[in-house]
mmCIF file of C-alpha atoms in Angstrom:
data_model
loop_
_atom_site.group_PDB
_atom_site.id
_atom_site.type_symbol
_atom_site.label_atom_id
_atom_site.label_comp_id
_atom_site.label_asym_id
_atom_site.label_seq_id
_atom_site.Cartn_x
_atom_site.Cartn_y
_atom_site.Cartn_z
ATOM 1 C CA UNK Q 1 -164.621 61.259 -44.727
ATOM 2 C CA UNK Q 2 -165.587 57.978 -45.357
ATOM 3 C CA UNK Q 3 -163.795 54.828 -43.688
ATOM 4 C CA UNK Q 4 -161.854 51.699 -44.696
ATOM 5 C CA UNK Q 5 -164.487 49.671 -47.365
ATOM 6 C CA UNK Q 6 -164.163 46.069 -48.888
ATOM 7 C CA UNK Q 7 -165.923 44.109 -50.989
ATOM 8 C CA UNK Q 8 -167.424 41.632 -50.540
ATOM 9 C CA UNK Q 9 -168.342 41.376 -46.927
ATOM 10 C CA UNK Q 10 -169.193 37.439 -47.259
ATOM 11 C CA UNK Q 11 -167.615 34.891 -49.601
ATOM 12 C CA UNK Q 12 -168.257 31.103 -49.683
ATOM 13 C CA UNK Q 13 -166.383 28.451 -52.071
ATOM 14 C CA UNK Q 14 -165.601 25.303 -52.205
ATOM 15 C CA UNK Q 15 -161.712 24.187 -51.614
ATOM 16 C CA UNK Q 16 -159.692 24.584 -54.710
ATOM 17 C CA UNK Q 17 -161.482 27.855 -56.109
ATOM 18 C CA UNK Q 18 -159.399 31.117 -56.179
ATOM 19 C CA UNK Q 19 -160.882 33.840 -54.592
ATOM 20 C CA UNK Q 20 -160.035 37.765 -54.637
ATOM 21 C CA UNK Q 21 -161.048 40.888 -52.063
ATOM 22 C CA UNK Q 22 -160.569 44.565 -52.784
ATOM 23 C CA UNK Q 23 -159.865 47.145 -49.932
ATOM 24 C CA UNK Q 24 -160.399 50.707 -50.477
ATOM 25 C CA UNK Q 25 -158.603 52.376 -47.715
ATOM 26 C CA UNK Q 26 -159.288 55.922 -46.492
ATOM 27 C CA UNK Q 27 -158.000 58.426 -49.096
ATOM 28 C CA UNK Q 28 -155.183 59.767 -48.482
ATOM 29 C CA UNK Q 29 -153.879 57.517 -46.169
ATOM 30 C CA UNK Q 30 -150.789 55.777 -47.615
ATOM 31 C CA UNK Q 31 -149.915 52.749 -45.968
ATOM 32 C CA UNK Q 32 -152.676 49.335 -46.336
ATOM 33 C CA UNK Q 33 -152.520 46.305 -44.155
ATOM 34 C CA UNK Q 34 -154.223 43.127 -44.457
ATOM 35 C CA UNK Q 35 -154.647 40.626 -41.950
ATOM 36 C CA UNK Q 36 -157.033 37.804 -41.179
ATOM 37 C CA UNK Q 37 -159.022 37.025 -37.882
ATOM 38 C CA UNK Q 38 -160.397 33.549 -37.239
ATOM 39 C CA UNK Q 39 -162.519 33.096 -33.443
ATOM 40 C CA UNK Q 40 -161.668 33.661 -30.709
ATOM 41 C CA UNK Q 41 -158.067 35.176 -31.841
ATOM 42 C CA UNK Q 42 -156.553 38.703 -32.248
ATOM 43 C CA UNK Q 43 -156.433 39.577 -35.846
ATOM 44 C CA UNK Q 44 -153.016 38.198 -37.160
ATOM 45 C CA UNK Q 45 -150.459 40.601 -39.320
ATOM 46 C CA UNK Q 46 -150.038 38.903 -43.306
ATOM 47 C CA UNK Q 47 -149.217 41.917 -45.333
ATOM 48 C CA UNK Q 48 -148.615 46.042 -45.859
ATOM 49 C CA UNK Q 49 -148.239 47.955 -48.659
ATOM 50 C CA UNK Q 50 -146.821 51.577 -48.352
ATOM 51 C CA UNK Q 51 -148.230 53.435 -51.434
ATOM 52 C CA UNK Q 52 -147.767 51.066 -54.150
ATOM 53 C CA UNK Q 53 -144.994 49.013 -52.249
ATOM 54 C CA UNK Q 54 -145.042 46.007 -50.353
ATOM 55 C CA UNK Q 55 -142.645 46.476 -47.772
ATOM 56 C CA UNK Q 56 -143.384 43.363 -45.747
ATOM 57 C CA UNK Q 57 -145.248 39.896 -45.516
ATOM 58 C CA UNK Q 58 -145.755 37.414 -43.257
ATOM 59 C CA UNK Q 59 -143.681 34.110 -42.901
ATOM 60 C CA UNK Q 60 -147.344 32.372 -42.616
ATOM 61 C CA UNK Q 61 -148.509 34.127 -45.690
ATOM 62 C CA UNK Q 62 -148.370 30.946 -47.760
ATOM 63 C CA UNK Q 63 -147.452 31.542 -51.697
ATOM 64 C CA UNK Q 64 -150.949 30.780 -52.314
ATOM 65 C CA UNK Q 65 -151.853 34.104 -50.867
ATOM 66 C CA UNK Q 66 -150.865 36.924 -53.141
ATOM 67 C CA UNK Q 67 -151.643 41.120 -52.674
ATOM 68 C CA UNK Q 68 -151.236 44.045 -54.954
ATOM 69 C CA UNK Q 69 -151.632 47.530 -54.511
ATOM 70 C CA UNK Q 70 -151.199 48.882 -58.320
ATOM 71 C CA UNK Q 71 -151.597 52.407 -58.038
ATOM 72 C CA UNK Q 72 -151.306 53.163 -54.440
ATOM 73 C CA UNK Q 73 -154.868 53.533 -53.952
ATOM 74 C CA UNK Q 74 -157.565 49.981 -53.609
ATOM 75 C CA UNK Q 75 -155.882 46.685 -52.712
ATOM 76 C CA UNK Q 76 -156.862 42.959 -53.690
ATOM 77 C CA UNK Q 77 -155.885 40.193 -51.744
ATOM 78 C CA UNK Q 78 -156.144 36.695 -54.128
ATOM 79 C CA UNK Q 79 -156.289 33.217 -52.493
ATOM 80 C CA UNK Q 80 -155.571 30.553 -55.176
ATOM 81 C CA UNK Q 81 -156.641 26.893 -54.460
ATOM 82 C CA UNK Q 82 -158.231 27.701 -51.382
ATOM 83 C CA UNK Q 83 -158.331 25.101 -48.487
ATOM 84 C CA UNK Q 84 -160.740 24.721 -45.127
ATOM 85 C CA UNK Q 85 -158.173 26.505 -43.028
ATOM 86 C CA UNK Q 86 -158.275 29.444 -45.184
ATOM 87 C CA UNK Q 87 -162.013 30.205 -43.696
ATOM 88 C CA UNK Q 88 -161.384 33.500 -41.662
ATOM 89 C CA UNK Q 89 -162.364 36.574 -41.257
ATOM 90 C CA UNK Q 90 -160.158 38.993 -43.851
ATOM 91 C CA UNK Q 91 -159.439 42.388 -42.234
ATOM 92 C CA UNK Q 92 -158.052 45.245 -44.238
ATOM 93 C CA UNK Q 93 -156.806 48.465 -42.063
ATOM 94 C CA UNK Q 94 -155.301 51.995 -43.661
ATOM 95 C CA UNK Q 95 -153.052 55.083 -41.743
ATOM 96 C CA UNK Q 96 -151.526 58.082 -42.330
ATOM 97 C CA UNK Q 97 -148.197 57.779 -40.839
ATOM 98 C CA UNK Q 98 -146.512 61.200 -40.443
ATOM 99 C CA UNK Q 99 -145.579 60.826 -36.962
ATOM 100 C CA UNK Q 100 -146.037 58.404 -33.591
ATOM 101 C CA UNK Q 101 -149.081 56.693 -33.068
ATOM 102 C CA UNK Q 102 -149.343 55.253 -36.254
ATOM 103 C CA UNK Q 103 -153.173 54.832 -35.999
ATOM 104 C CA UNK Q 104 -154.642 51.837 -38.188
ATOM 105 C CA UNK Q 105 -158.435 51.980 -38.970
ATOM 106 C CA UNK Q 106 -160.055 48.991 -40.385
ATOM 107 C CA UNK Q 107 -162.940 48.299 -42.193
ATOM 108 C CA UNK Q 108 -165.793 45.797 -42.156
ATOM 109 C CA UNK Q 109 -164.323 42.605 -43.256
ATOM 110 C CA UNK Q 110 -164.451 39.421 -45.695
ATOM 111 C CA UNK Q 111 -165.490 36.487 -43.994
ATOM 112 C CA UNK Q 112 -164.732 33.582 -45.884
ATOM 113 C CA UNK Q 113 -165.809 30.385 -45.656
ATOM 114 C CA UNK Q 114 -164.188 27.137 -47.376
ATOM 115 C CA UNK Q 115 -166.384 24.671 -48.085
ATOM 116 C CA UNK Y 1 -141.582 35.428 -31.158
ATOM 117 C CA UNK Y 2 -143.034 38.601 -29.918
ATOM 118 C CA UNK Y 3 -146.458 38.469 -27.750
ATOM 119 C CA UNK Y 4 -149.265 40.608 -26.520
ATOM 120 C CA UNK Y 5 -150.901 38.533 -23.515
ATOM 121 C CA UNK Y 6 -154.356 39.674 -22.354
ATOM 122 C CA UNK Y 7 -156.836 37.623 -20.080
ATOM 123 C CA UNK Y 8 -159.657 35.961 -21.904
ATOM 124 C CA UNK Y 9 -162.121 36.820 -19.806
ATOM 125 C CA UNK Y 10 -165.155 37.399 -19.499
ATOM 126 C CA UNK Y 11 -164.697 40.034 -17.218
ATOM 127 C CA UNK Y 12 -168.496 40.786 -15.772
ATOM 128 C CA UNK Y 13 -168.943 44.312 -14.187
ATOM 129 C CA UNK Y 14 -171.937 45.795 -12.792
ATOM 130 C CA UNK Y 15 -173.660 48.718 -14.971
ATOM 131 C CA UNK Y 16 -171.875 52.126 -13.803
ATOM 132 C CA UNK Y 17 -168.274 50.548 -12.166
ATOM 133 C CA UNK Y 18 -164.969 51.079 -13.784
ATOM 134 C CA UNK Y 19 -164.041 48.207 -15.952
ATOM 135 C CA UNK Y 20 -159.907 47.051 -16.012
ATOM 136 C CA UNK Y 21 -158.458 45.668 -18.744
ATOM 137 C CA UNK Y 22 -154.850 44.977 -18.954
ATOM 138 C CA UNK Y 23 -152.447 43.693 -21.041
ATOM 139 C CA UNK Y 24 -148.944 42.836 -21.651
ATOM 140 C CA UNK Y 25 -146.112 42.791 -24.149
ATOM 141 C CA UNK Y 26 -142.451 41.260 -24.646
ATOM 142 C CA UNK Y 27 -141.257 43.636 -26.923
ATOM 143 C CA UNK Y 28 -139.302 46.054 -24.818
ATOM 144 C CA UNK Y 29 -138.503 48.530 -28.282
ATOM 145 C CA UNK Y 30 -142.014 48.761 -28.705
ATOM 146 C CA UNK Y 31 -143.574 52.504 -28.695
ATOM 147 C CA UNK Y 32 -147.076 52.668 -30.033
ATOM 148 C CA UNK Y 33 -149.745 50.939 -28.186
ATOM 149 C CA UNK Y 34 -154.113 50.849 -29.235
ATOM 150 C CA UNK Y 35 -156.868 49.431 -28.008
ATOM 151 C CA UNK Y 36 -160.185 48.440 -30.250
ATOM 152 C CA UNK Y 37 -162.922 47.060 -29.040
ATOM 153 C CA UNK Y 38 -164.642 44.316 -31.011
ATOM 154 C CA UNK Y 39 -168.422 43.622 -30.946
ATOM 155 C CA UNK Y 40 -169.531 39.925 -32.005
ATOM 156 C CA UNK Y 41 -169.439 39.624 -35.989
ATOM 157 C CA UNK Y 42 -167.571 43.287 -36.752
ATOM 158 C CA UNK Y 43 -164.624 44.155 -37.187
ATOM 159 C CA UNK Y 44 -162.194 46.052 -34.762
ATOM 160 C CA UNK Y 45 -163.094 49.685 -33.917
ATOM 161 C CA UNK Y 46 -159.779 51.674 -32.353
ATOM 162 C CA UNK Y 47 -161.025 53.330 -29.179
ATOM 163 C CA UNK Y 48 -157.623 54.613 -27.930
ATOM 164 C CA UNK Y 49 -153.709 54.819 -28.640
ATOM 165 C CA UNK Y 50 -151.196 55.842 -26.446
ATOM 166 C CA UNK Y 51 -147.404 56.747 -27.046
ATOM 167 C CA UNK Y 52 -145.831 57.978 -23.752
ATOM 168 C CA UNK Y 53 -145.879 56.602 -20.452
ATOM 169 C CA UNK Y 54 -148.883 57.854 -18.354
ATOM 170 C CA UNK Y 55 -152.271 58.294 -18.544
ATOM 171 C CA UNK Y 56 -153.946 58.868 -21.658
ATOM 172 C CA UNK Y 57 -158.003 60.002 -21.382
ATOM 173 C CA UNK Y 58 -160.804 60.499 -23.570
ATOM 174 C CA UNK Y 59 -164.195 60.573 -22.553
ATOM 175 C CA UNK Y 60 -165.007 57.294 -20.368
ATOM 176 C CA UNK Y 61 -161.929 55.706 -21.179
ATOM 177 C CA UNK Y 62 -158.377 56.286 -20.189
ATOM 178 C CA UNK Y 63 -155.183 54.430 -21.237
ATOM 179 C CA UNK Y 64 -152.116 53.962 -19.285
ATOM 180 C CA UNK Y 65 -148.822 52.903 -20.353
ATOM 181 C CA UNK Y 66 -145.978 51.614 -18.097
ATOM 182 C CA UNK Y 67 -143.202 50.825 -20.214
ATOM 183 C CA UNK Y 68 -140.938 50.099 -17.488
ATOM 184 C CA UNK Y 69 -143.085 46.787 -16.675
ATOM 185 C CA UNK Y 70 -144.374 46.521 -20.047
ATOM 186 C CA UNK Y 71 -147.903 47.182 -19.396
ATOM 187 C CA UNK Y 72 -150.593 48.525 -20.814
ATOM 188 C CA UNK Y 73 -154.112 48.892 -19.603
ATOM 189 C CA UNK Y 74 -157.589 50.431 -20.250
ATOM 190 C CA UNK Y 75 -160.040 51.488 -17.792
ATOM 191 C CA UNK Y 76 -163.541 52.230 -18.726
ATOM 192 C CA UNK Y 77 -165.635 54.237 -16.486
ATOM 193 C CA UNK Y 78 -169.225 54.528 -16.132
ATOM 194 C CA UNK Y 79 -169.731 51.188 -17.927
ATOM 195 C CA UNK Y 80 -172.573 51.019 -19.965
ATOM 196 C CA UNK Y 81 -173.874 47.536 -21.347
ATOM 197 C CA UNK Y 82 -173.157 48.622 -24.620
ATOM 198 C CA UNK Y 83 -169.739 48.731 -23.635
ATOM 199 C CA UNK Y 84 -170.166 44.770 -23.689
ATOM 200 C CA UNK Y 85 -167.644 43.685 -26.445
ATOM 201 C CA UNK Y 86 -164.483 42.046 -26.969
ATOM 202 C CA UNK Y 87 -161.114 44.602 -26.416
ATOM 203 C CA UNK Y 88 -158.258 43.993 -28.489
ATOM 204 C CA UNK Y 89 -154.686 45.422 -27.041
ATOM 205 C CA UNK Y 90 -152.312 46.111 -30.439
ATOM 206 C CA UNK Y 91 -148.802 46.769 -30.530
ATOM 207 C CA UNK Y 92 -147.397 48.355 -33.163
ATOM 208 C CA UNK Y 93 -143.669 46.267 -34.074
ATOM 209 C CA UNK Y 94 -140.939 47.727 -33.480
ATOM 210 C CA UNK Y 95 -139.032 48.575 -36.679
ATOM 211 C CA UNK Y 96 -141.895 48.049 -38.674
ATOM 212 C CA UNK Y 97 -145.607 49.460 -39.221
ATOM 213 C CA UNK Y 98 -147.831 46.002 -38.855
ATOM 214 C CA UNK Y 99 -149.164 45.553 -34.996
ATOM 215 C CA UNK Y 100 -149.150 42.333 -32.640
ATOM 216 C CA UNK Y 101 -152.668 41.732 -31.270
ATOM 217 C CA UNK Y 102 -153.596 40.031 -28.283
ATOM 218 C CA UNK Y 103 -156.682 37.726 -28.017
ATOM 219 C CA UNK Y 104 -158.815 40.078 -26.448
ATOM 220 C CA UNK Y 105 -160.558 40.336 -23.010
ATOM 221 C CA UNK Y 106 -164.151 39.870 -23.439
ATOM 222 C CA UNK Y 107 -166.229 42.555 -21.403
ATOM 223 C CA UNK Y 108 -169.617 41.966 -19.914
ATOM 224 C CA UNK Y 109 -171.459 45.390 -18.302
ATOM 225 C CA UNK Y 110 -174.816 43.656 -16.328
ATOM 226 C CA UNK Y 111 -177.952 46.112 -16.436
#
């Protein structure tokens, strides 16, 4: 069974550029969550997607940030004119939510960095 | 605004002592709590979740939930220095699926 993958694991750009990341979650598992990480902070909640629906965003999540989920399987996550304060860490998670703990398992990460 | 609070840290224990983490929460509805630990650079690894009050144990670690006082901690026995890490307490949101993080407790086992 492999784990949570995304791609790529490091992305630098200059301010302005648009930028995407795919997730590929664990198979089977049916709900997808993105959220970002910068240092010294708890990773921070922008988006899920329960099979091909996106049932909830953040109020931070900024209309230049925009996530799809077309076929209930692989995510991307777009930036569009990115800016300095975009540079994070970009943490995708997947579960299989049947019943109570609702386990999330992420996977390795985009760092980004904004020139 | 809901919040998970957890001490910064670093918490320094000596190799083989029982390492306490703790956290707390201000959602009272809450139900589903997790710990990952974090090493420098990676992303978060979930070590233990816990759903009813009590103790919770696996291997060296063991979760306990009070959610009377709205408390959750993690103790780690037998620390090990590559037990060193950053641990993240999560929340899962009550009445939805995404979970509240804390800022971690950095943990530092000395040889």
């Amino acid at each position: 069974d492999t784990g949570v993958s995304q791609d790529p694991r490091h992305k630098i750009t200059k301010r302005g550029q648009n930028v995407t990341f795919r997730c590929d979650p664990i198979s089977e598992h049916n709900r997808l969550y993105w959220y970002r990480q910068t240092l010294g902070q708890g990773p921070e909640f922008l988006t899920y997607f329960q099979n091909e629906a996106q049932l909830e965003k953040s109020r931070l999540l900024s209309d230049r940030f925009s996530a799809e989920r077309p076929k209930g399987s692989f995510s991307t996550l777009e930036i569009q004119r990115t800016e300095q304060g975009d540079s994070a860490m970009y943490l995708c998670a997947s579960s299989l939510d049947h019943q109570p703990p609702y386990e999330q398992y992420f996977g390795p990460g985009t760092r980004l960095t904004v020139t | 605004q809901k919040e998970v609070e957890q001490n910064s840290g670093p918490l320094s224990v000596p190799e083989g002592a029982i390492a306490s983490l703790n956290c707390t929460y201000s959602d009272r509805g809450s139900q589903s709590f997790f710990w990952y630990r974090q090493y420098s650079g990676k992303s978060p690894e979930l070590i233990m979740s816990i759903y009813s009050n009590g103790d919770k144990e696996d291997g060296r670690f063991t979760a306990q939930l009070n959610k009377a006082s709205q408390y959750v901690s993690l103790l780690i026995r037998d620390s090990q220095p590559s037990d060193s890490a950053t641990y993240l307490c999560a929340v899962k949101d009550d009445g939805s699926y995404k979970l509240i993080f804390g800022s971690g407790t950095r943990l530092l086992v000395r040889p």
